[in-house]
């Protein structure tokens, strides 16, 4: 059987195409200044996230680097980051010569664990970074309490979590600095893009000077000493493409409807998987939502699976035409950049001592999450798709009916 999937996110609406066409006809391909398109995007985001300062950037990764520069992270500093996240949450710290101190996750959501954060704080710790994994908000009340008690700023990596709510506020606006990605297949995407969000004017000014030299810096009403640095900046060009910004402006206009549709589709998938009895499906804690989700991740319950392995199960679901896979994002402690000894780039020599071999007992929760996670490609669930959902239900039912036969088959 083959499931007929529909069109794949991202697609560009007619309105966004018209907008991009107009810009191209006008030759309006860049805004060295804080021009009308970037200003409109930043204002739309400022009102969406309810934060006064927004800097649109070329990517979520450059927004993270901007956040670390904004916080004055320097060589020798330690910054606590989750081990279970996309690498870009932590890798810009290498550019700062700082040490990413990896931290375990909580089992229910996969988010960084506030208790483990506290245990890893030393006198060299300068900041804490939190990722809202797959759109579920991290436990910000507990994390902010630890951070405030120790005088540490917090950066939210909300790359997955555009549109998520946490106790009446949007993720990205809950800490000292938030970042989002506006790239790839994110809920709001111009193909490439990102943004830094903050209520702190000093952080904003430092981020602008880092990646937006010349006119943008001059006209961002920067105070000294940053105004004097406007011409040369701090050495990066992190401007968003004007065409990407235009697409994002249009996508912010209907993001709530799109989130509602995606959420409904994923709730249907959860009901289907719940009835199978071998998965823990993604729930939401009270007073939280998953906003744009960014992938649908369930967790395999081997104890209910009659000795059928997750690999076999994935192979069987794939054979039925389902788009499922083992997610490629591994915990950072198993990635070469964080634990390898070979350094190939001279500029990273200063951070070679940061790499360490982790023991098999380290990060037990993140290890288990990664071992049991199964990802459903979410790109096909951005619009109404009752037929696809029915086919998913039928395929999962069929695989479950034949579970015993899978035990002895090849993966
Ligand atoms: C958690 C997380 N942080 C940061 C990023 C980096 O964003 P970008 O790809 O826009 O640089 C991503 C990208 O997927 C991400 O998943």
XYZ file of C-alpha atoms in Angstrom, residues 18-366:
349
model
C 2.979 38.842 -5.511
C 4.936 40.655 -2.876
C 8.196 38.984 -3.843
C 7.495 39.629 -7.533
C 6.893 43.312 -6.836
C 10.167 43.559 -4.951
C 12.013 41.817 -7.767
C 10.404 44.067 -10.405
C 11.581 47.072 -8.383
C 15.066 45.591 -7.949
C 14.440 45.911 -4.207
C 16.717 43.028 -3.231
C 18.531 44.436 -0.217
C 18.035 46.872 2.608
C 21.327 48.027 3.950
C 19.376 50.442 6.080
C 16.553 49.313 8.345
C 14.353 49.569 5.255
C 10.571 49.226 4.929
C 10.396 45.442 4.488
C 12.669 44.520 7.404
C 11.006 47.198 9.546
C 7.577 45.726 8.765
C 8.739 42.224 9.688
C 10.343 43.390 12.915
C 7.235 45.366 13.862
C 4.966 42.409 13.082
C 7.161 40.188 15.277
C 7.343 42.768 18.030
C 3.575 42.804 18.238
C 3.199 39.014 17.801
C 5.685 38.181 20.568
C 4.947 41.289 22.643
C 8.593 42.301 22.944
C 9.850 45.824 22.251
C 13.083 44.979 20.404
C 13.422 42.633 17.421
C 16.436 42.163 15.150
C 15.707 40.102 12.034
C 18.712 37.946 11.136
C 19.945 35.680 8.362
C 19.173 32.513 10.390
C 18.326 31.155 13.816
C 22.002 30.264 14.186
C 23.127 33.844 13.598
C 20.437 35.020 16.030
C 21.956 32.679 18.645
C 25.450 34.010 17.985
C 24.018 37.532 18.283
C 22.439 36.562 21.612
C 25.755 35.302 22.984
C 27.564 38.465 21.838
C 24.736 40.548 23.300
C 25.359 38.815 26.639
C 29.099 39.441 26.369
C 29.946 35.740 26.437
C 33.743 35.593 26.304
C 36.568 33.015 26.155
C 36.656 30.917 29.305
C 32.986 31.441 30.133
C 30.677 28.490 30.660
C 27.163 28.426 29.267
C 24.666 25.721 30.197
C 22.877 24.205 27.195
C 20.664 21.143 26.755
C 22.369 18.077 25.310
C 19.114 17.186 23.574
C 18.699 19.975 21.027
C 19.767 20.930 17.529
C 23.507 21.641 17.464
C 23.069 25.330 16.605
C 21.739 26.002 20.113
C 25.305 25.492 21.334
C 27.797 25.685 18.457
C 27.891 29.521 18.219
C 29.461 29.340 21.691
C 32.576 27.921 19.984
C 32.813 31.200 18.044
C 32.877 33.003 21.396
C 35.585 30.678 22.768
C 33.158 29.689 25.512
C 32.456 26.256 26.992
C 29.058 24.704 26.366
C 28.184 22.760 29.531
C 25.742 20.064 28.496
C 22.711 19.362 30.634
C 20.203 16.492 30.750
C 16.518 16.614 29.790
C 13.281 15.970 31.592
C 11.615 12.753 30.490
C 8.126 14.048 29.800
C 8.866 16.871 27.367
C 12.505 16.364 26.325
C 13.273 19.897 27.508
C 16.258 20.911 29.619
C 15.897 19.874 33.253
C 15.877 22.737 35.774
C 17.272 20.522 38.556
C 20.211 19.440 36.400
C 20.829 23.066 35.371
C 21.284 24.039 38.997
C 23.695 21.155 39.582
C 25.922 22.299 36.699
C 26.309 25.958 37.668
C 29.879 26.935 38.590
C 31.557 30.262 39.283
C 32.360 30.446 35.554
C 28.755 30.028 34.384
C 27.571 33.128 32.511
C 24.237 32.093 30.969
C 21.671 29.337 30.496
C 20.183 28.382 27.132
C 16.842 26.636 26.886
C 15.317 24.985 23.793
C 11.544 24.521 23.605
C 11.851 21.086 22.021
C 9.344 20.312 19.276
C 7.371 23.363 20.323
C 6.661 22.347 23.931
C 7.658 25.184 26.289
C 10.416 24.398 28.783
C 9.576 24.770 32.483
C 10.392 28.469 32.472
C 9.104 29.246 35.971
C 11.546 26.799 37.539
C 14.377 27.720 35.154
C 13.979 31.469 35.673
C 13.903 30.966 39.436
C 17.227 29.106 39.341
C 18.676 31.722 36.961
C 17.506 34.734 38.976
C 18.757 33.226 42.237
C 22.198 32.856 40.661
C 22.151 36.141 38.713
C 22.332 34.441 35.316
C 20.651 35.541 32.075
C 18.575 33.024 30.097
C 18.358 32.643 26.308
C 15.324 30.876 24.870
C 15.940 28.961 21.670
C 12.390 29.093 20.327
C 13.377 27.852 16.851
C 10.751 25.088 17.131
C 8.233 27.080 19.074
C 6.842 29.997 17.086
C 3.280 30.325 18.352
C 3.589 28.292 21.577
C 2.044 29.672 24.767
C 3.364 29.344 28.288
C 1.087 30.620 31.058
C -0.350 33.390 28.890
C 2.886 34.478 27.213
C 4.545 33.447 24.007
C 7.712 31.400 23.985
C 10.549 33.619 22.814
C 9.369 36.403 25.131
C 9.837 34.642 28.473
C 13.517 35.194 29.238
C 16.246 37.799 28.720
C 16.662 37.032 25.032
C 14.640 34.807 22.705
C 15.578 33.624 19.265
C 13.503 32.074 16.505
C 14.423 30.451 13.215
C 12.560 31.617 10.113
C 14.235 29.026 7.925
C 13.794 25.520 6.547
C 10.345 24.081 7.142
C 9.579 26.119 10.260
C 6.075 27.398 10.894
C 7.052 30.823 9.566
C 9.790 30.500 6.974
C 11.356 32.561 4.263
C 13.698 29.651 3.442
C 16.458 31.281 5.481
C 15.993 33.723 8.308
C 15.755 34.218 12.029
C 15.259 36.861 14.681
C 16.445 37.930 18.089
C 13.787 39.154 20.535
C 14.441 41.067 23.714
C 13.091 43.664 26.101
C 16.622 44.760 26.964
C 17.847 47.710 24.949
C 21.527 47.028 25.612
C 21.222 43.462 24.252
C 19.387 44.792 21.210
C 22.078 47.369 20.532
C 24.871 44.829 20.802
C 23.094 42.434 18.429
C 22.560 45.209 15.894
C 26.200 46.276 16.024
C 27.388 42.676 15.630
C 25.551 41.838 12.431
C 24.113 45.018 10.929
C 26.867 47.584 10.456
C 26.514 50.884 8.597
C 23.064 52.380 8.013
C 21.062 49.854 10.008
C 23.226 50.475 13.056
C 23.257 54.228 12.499
C 19.483 54.398 12.238
C 18.647 52.037 15.057
C 18.932 54.862 17.523
C 21.923 53.237 19.201
C 23.455 54.919 22.212
C 27.171 55.191 22.880
C 29.456 53.310 22.763
C 27.524 51.398 20.092
C 26.642 54.390 17.944
C 30.334 55.087 17.430
C 30.801 51.470 16.265
C 27.961 51.634 13.753
C 30.138 52.042 10.681
C 32.350 48.979 11.182
C 30.225 46.863 13.507
C 31.553 43.826 15.371
C 32.394 41.765 12.301
C 29.371 39.863 11.010
C 26.753 40.449 8.336
C 23.608 38.835 9.692
C 20.982 40.680 7.635
C 17.924 38.745 6.527
C 17.216 38.617 2.791
C 14.516 41.143 1.881
C 12.687 38.505 -0.169
C 12.712 36.084 2.781
C 11.473 38.861 5.059
C 8.575 39.604 2.688
C 7.489 35.939 2.701
C 7.673 35.842 6.506
C 5.520 38.979 6.840
C 2.752 37.245 4.879
C 3.126 34.024 6.874
C 2.776 35.801 10.218
C -0.630 37.039 9.034
C -2.206 33.577 8.981
C 0.092 31.666 11.332
C -2.618 31.168 13.963
C -5.010 29.453 11.541
C -2.196 27.280 10.258
C -1.175 26.311 13.788
C -4.789 25.415 14.621
C -5.034 23.114 11.575
C -1.718 21.435 12.237
C -2.625 20.932 15.901
C -5.933 19.324 14.954
C -4.186 16.963 12.517
C -1.589 16.015 15.116
C -4.259 15.389 17.737
C -5.808 12.917 15.286
C -2.422 11.217 14.854
C -2.098 11.053 18.645
C -5.499 9.354 18.948
C -4.451 6.803 16.321
C -1.130 6.113 18.041
C -2.685 6.032 21.526
C -4.974 3.236 20.417
C -1.925 1.266 19.230
C -0.688 1.165 22.837
C 3.036 1.103 22.064
C 3.740 4.828 21.912
C 3.747 7.724 24.323
C 2.276 10.569 22.318
C 3.201 14.253 22.741
C 1.012 15.854 25.393
C 0.959 19.431 26.655
C 1.390 20.443 30.269
C -1.338 22.681 31.776
C -1.252 26.280 30.499
C 1.022 25.427 27.583
C 0.590 24.828 23.857
C 2.955 23.511 21.209
C 2.448 26.343 18.705
C 4.066 25.306 15.458
C 5.160 21.913 16.851
C 8.078 21.468 14.418
C 7.801 17.789 13.843
C 5.611 15.239 15.504
C 7.649 13.102 17.878
C 6.260 10.115 19.772
C 8.150 7.768 22.078
C 8.247 4.025 21.649
C 7.296 1.912 24.666
C 9.384 -1.251 24.178
C 7.814 -2.882 27.226
C 4.453 -2.983 25.348
C 5.854 -4.066 21.997
C 6.254 -7.831 22.416
C 9.986 -7.699 21.724
C 9.579 -5.917 18.420
C 12.317 -3.336 18.034
C 11.722 0.279 17.074
C 13.792 -0.206 13.909
C 11.546 -3.058 12.800
C 8.468 -1.057 13.571
C 9.712 1.935 11.590
C 10.550 -0.326 8.653
C 7.052 -1.830 8.774
C 5.354 1.581 8.933
C 7.505 2.794 6.043
C 6.564 -0.279 4.031
C 2.945 0.844 4.453
C 3.878 4.197 2.914
C 4.049 6.255 6.115
C 6.640 9.024 6.362
C 8.261 8.024 9.632
C 11.891 7.893 10.644
C 14.401 8.008 13.414
C 15.077 11.748 13.830
C 18.592 12.736 12.856
C 19.078 15.170 15.762
C 21.263 13.262 18.247
C 22.049 14.537 21.726
C 25.110 16.764 21.537
C 27.198 14.621 23.882
C 27.308 11.948 21.160
C 28.371 14.377 18.468
C 32.006 14.714 17.378
C 32.068 18.486 17.877
C 31.436 18.040 21.599
C 33.334 14.861 22.408
C 35.937 14.278 19.660
C 39.591 14.964 20.284
C 40.722 15.856 16.748
C 40.679 19.557 15.962
C 41.006 20.400 12.320
C 40.509 24.139 12.411
C 43.180 26.347 13.923
C 40.636 28.867 15.156
C 39.077 26.190 17.343
C 42.332 25.285 19.091
C 41.386 27.581 21.922
C 38.316 25.464 22.644
C 39.814 22.000 22.108
C 40.039 21.459 25.845
C 36.247 21.824 26.031
C 35.704 18.528 24.314
C 35.488 15.594 26.619
C 34.627 11.968 26.497
C 31.310 11.421 28.162
C 30.607 8.271 30.142
C 27.837 5.871 29.203
C 25.903 6.835 32.330
C 25.890 10.559 31.520
C 22.640 12.206 30.423
C 20.483 9.109 31.025
C 17.197 10.830 30.195
C 18.371 12.333 26.909
